[in-house]
Short mmCIF file of C-alpha atoms in Angstrom, two decimals:
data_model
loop_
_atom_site.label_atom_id
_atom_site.label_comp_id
_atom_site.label_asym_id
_atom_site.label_seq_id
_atom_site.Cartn_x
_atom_site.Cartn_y
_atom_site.Cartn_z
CA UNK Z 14 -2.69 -19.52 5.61
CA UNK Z 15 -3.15 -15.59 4.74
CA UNK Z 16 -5.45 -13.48 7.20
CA UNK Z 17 -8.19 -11.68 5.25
CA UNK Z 18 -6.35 -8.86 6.37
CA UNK Z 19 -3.76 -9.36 4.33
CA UNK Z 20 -4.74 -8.57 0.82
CA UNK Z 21 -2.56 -10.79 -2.03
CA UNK Z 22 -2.63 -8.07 -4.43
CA UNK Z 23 -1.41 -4.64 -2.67
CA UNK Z 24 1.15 -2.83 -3.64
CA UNK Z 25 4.09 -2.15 -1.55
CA UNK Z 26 3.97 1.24 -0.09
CA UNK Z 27 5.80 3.97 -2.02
CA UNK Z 28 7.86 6.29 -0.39
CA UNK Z 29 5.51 9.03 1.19
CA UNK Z 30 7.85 11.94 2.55
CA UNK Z 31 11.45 12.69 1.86
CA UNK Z 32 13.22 12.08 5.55
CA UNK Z 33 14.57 15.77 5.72
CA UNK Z 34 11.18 17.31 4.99
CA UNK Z 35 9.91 20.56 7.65
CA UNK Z 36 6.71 21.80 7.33
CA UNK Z 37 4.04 23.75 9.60
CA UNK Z 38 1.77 22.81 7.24
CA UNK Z 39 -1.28 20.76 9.07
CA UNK Z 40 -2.74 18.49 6.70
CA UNK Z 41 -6.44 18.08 6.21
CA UNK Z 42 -7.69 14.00 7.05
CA UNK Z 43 -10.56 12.32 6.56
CA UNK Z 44 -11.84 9.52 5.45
CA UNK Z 45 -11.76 8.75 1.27
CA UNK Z 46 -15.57 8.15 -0.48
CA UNK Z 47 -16.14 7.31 -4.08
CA UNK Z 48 -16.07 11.08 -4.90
CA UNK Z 49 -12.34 11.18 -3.93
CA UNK Z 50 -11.50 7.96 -6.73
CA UNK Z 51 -10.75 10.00 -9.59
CA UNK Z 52 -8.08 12.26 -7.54
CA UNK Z 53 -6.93 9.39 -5.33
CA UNK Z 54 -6.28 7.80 -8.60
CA UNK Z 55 -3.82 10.38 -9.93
CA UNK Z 56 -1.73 10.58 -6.62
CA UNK Z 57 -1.29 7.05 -6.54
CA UNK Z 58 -0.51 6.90 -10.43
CA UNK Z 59 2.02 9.89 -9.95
CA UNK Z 60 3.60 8.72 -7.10
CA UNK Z 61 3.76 4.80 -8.60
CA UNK Z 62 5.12 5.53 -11.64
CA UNK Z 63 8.55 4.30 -10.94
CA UNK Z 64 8.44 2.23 -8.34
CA UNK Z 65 10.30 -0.95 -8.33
CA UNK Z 66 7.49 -3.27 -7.56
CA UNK Z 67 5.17 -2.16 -9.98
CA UNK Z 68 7.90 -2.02 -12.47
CA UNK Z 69 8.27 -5.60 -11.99
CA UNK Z 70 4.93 -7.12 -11.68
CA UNK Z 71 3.19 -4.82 -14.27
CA UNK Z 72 3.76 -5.26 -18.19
CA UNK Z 73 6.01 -2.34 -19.54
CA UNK Z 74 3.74 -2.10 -22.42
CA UNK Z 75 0.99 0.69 -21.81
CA UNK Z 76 2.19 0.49 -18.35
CA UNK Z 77 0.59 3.77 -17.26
CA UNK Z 78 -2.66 2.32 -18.42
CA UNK Z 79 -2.22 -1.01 -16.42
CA UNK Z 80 -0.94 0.98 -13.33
CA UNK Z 81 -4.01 3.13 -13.82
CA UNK Z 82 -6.64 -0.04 -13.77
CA UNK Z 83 -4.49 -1.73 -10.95
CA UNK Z 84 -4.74 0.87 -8.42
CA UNK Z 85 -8.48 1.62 -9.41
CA UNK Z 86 -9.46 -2.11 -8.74
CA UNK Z 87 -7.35 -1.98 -5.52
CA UNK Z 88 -9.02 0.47 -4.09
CA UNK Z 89 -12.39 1.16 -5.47
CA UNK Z 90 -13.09 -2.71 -4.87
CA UNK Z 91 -10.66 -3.83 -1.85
CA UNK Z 92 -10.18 -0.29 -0.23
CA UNK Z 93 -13.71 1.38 -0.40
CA UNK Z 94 -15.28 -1.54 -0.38
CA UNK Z 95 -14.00 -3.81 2.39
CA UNK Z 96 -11.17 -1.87 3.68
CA UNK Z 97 -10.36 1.89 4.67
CA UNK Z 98 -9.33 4.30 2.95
CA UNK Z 99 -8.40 7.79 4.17
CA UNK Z 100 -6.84 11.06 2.03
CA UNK Z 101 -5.05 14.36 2.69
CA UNK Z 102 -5.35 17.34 1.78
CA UNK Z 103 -8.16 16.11 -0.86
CA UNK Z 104 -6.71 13.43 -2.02
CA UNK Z 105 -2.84 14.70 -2.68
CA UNK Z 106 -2.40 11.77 -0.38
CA UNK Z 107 -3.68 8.68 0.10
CA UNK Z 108 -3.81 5.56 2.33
CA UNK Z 109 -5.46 2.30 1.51
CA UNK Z 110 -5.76 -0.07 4.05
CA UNK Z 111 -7.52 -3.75 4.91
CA UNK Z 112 -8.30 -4.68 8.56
CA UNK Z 113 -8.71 -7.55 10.39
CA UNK Z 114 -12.67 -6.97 9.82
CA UNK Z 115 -11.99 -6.88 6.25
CA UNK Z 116 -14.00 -10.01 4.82
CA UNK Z 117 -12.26 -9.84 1.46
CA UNK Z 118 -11.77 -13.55 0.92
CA UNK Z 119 -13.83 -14.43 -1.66
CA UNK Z 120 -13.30 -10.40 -3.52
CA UNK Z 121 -9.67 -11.43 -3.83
CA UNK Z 122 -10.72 -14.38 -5.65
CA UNK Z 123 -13.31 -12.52 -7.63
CA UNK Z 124 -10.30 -10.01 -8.21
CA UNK Z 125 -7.16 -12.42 -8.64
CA UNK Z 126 -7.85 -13.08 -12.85
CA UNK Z 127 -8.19 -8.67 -13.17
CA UNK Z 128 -5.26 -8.28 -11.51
CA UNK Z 129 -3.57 -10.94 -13.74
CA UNK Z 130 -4.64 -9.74 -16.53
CA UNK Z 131 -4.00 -5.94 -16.12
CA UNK Z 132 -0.17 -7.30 -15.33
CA UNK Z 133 0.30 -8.84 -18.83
CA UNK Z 134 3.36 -10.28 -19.63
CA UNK Z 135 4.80 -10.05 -16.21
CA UNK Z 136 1.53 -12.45 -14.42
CA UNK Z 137 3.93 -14.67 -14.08
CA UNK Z 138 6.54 -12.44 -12.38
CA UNK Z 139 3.46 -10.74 -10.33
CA UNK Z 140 2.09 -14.74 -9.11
CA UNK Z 141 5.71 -15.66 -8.33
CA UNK Z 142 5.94 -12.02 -6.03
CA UNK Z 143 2.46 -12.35 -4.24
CA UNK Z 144 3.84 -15.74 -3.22
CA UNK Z 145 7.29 -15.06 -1.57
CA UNK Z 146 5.84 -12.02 0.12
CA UNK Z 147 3.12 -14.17 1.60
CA UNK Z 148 5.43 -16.73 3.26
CA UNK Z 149 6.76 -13.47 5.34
CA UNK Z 150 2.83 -11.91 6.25
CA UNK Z 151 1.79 -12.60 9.81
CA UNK Z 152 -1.06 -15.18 10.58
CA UNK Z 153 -2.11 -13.18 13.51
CA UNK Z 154 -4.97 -10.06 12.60
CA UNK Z 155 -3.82 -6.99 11.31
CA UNK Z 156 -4.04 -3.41 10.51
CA UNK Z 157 -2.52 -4.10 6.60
CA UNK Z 158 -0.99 -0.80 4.83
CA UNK Z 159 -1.97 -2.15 1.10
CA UNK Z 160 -1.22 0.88 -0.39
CA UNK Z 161 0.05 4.76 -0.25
CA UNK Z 162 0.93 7.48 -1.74
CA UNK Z 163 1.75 11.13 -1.76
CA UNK Z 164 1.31 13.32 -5.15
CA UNK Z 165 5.19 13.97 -6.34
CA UNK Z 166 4.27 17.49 -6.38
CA UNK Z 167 3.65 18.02 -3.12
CA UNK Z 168 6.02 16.14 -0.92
CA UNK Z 169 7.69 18.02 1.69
CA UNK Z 170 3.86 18.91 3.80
CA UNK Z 171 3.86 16.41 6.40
CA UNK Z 172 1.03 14.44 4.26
CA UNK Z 173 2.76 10.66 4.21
CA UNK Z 174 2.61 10.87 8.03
CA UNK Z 175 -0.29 12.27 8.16
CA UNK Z 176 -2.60 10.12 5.94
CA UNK Z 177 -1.25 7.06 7.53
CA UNK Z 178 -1.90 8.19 11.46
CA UNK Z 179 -5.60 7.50 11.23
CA UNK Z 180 -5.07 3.59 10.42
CA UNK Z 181 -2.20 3.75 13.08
CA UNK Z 182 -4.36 4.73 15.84
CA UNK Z 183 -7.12 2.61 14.70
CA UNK Z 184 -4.46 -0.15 14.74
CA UNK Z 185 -3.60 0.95 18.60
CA UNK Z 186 -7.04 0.97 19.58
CA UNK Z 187 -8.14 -2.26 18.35
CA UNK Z 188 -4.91 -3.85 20.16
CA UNK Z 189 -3.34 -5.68 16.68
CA UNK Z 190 -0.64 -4.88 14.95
CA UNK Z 191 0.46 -2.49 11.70
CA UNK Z 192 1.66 -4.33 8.99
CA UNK Z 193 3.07 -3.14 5.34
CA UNK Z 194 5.63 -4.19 2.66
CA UNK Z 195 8.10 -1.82 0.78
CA UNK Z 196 10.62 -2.16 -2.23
CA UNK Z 197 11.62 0.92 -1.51
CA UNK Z 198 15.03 0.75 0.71
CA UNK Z 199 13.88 4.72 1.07
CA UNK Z 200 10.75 3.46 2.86
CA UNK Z 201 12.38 1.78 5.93
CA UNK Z 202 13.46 4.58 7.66
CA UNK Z 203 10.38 6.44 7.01
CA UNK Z 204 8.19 3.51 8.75
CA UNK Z 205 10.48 3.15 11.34
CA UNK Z 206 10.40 6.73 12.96
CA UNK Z 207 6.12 5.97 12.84
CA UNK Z 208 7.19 2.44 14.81
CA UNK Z 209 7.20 -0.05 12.42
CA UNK Z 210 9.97 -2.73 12.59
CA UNK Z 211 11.70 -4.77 9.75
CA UNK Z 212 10.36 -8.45 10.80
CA UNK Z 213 11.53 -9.38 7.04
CA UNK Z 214 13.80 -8.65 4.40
CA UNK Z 215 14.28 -10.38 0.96
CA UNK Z 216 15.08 -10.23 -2.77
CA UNK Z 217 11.18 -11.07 -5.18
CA UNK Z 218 12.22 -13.96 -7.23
CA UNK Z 219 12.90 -13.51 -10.68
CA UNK Z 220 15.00 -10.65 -10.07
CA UNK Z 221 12.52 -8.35 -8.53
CA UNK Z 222 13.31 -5.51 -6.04
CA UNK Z 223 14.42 -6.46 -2.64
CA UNK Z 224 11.28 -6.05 -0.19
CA UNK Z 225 10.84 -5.15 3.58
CA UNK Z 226 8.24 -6.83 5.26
CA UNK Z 227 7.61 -4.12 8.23
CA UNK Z 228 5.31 -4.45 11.95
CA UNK Z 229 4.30 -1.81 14.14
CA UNK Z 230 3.43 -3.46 17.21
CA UNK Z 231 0.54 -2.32 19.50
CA UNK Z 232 1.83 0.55 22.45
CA UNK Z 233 4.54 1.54 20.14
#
């Protein structure tokens, strides 16, 4: 049985920083409000455009478009809503994340026919997906990563790390773990220098992009 925590339709986190990046810069956090959306929404568009996941569970026709409504309904209605959501630098980064307050239950359900519909032709491939990822999500209450991102343009400042800190230490001081998924082989060495650990690793079916299933564990 999923946690609440866990929400069936994020999207795998992107890769947020490349792993030689050096910067003094000292990025600006706080938490995202509705005024952020229309900024958070081009960061995560930008930095999703290519990624394998989406690739695979989102139609190829208009795909932009479909991206576009997918990460608004993610986290204008899961993130803002239920979740948190915090940005960098304005919004040139952003972190969307569910927690084991999140009482998002019945919203997913609410959500589940959008999400199917904005995937098109690959619902099928998106269902199949949600379904072999959930067998590898923990049943115990957790911090859940659903989705980031960091603005192509301006990789290299330190704002991947930086945007996802604040759920970290919220994470740490509620005593429950970090959780996320990537399709990203890029990713895992990313998450693991911020403490996460590879508790999961396996191919989507239908010839979808491997995934990571990743756990930070509390006093990391």
């Amino acid at each position: 049985m999923r946690p609440v925590s866990a929400p069936p339709y994020a999207v795998p986190a992107r890769p947020t920083e490349p792993v030689t990046s050096m910067t003094t810069h000292r990025p600006a956090v706080r938490p995202a409000t509705h005024a952020d959306l229309p900024r958070a929404l081009r960061t995560l568009d930008r930095a999703f455009a290519d990624y394998p996941f989406t690739r695979h569970t989102i139609a190829a026709d208009d795909h932009a478009a479909r991206l576009h409504r997918s990460n608004e309904l993610f986290v204008a209605r899961i993130g803002l809503a239920h979740g948190r959501v915090w940005v960098a630098d304005d919004g040139d980064a952003v972190a969307v994340w569910t927690t084991p307050e999140t009482a998002a239950g019945e919203v997913f359900a609410e959500l589940g026919p959008r999400f199917a519909e904005i995937a098109g032709d690959r619902a099928e491939a998106s269902a199949q997906a949600e379904a072999a990822m959930g067998v590898h999500r923990p049943g115990e209450p957790v911090w859940f990563l659903g989705s980031v991102g960091v603005d192509p343009g301006c990789q290299g400042r330190g704002l991947g790390r930086a945007v996802i800190r604040p759920g970290l230490e919220a994470a740490e001081a509620a005593g429950v773990p970090a959780f996320l998924e990537t399709s990203d082989e890029r990713n895992v060495g990313f998450y693991e220098r911020l403490g996460f650990e590879v508790t999961a690793d396996y191919p989507l079916p239908g010839g979808g992009p491997h995934t990571w299933a990743m756990t930070r564990k509390p006093g990391v």
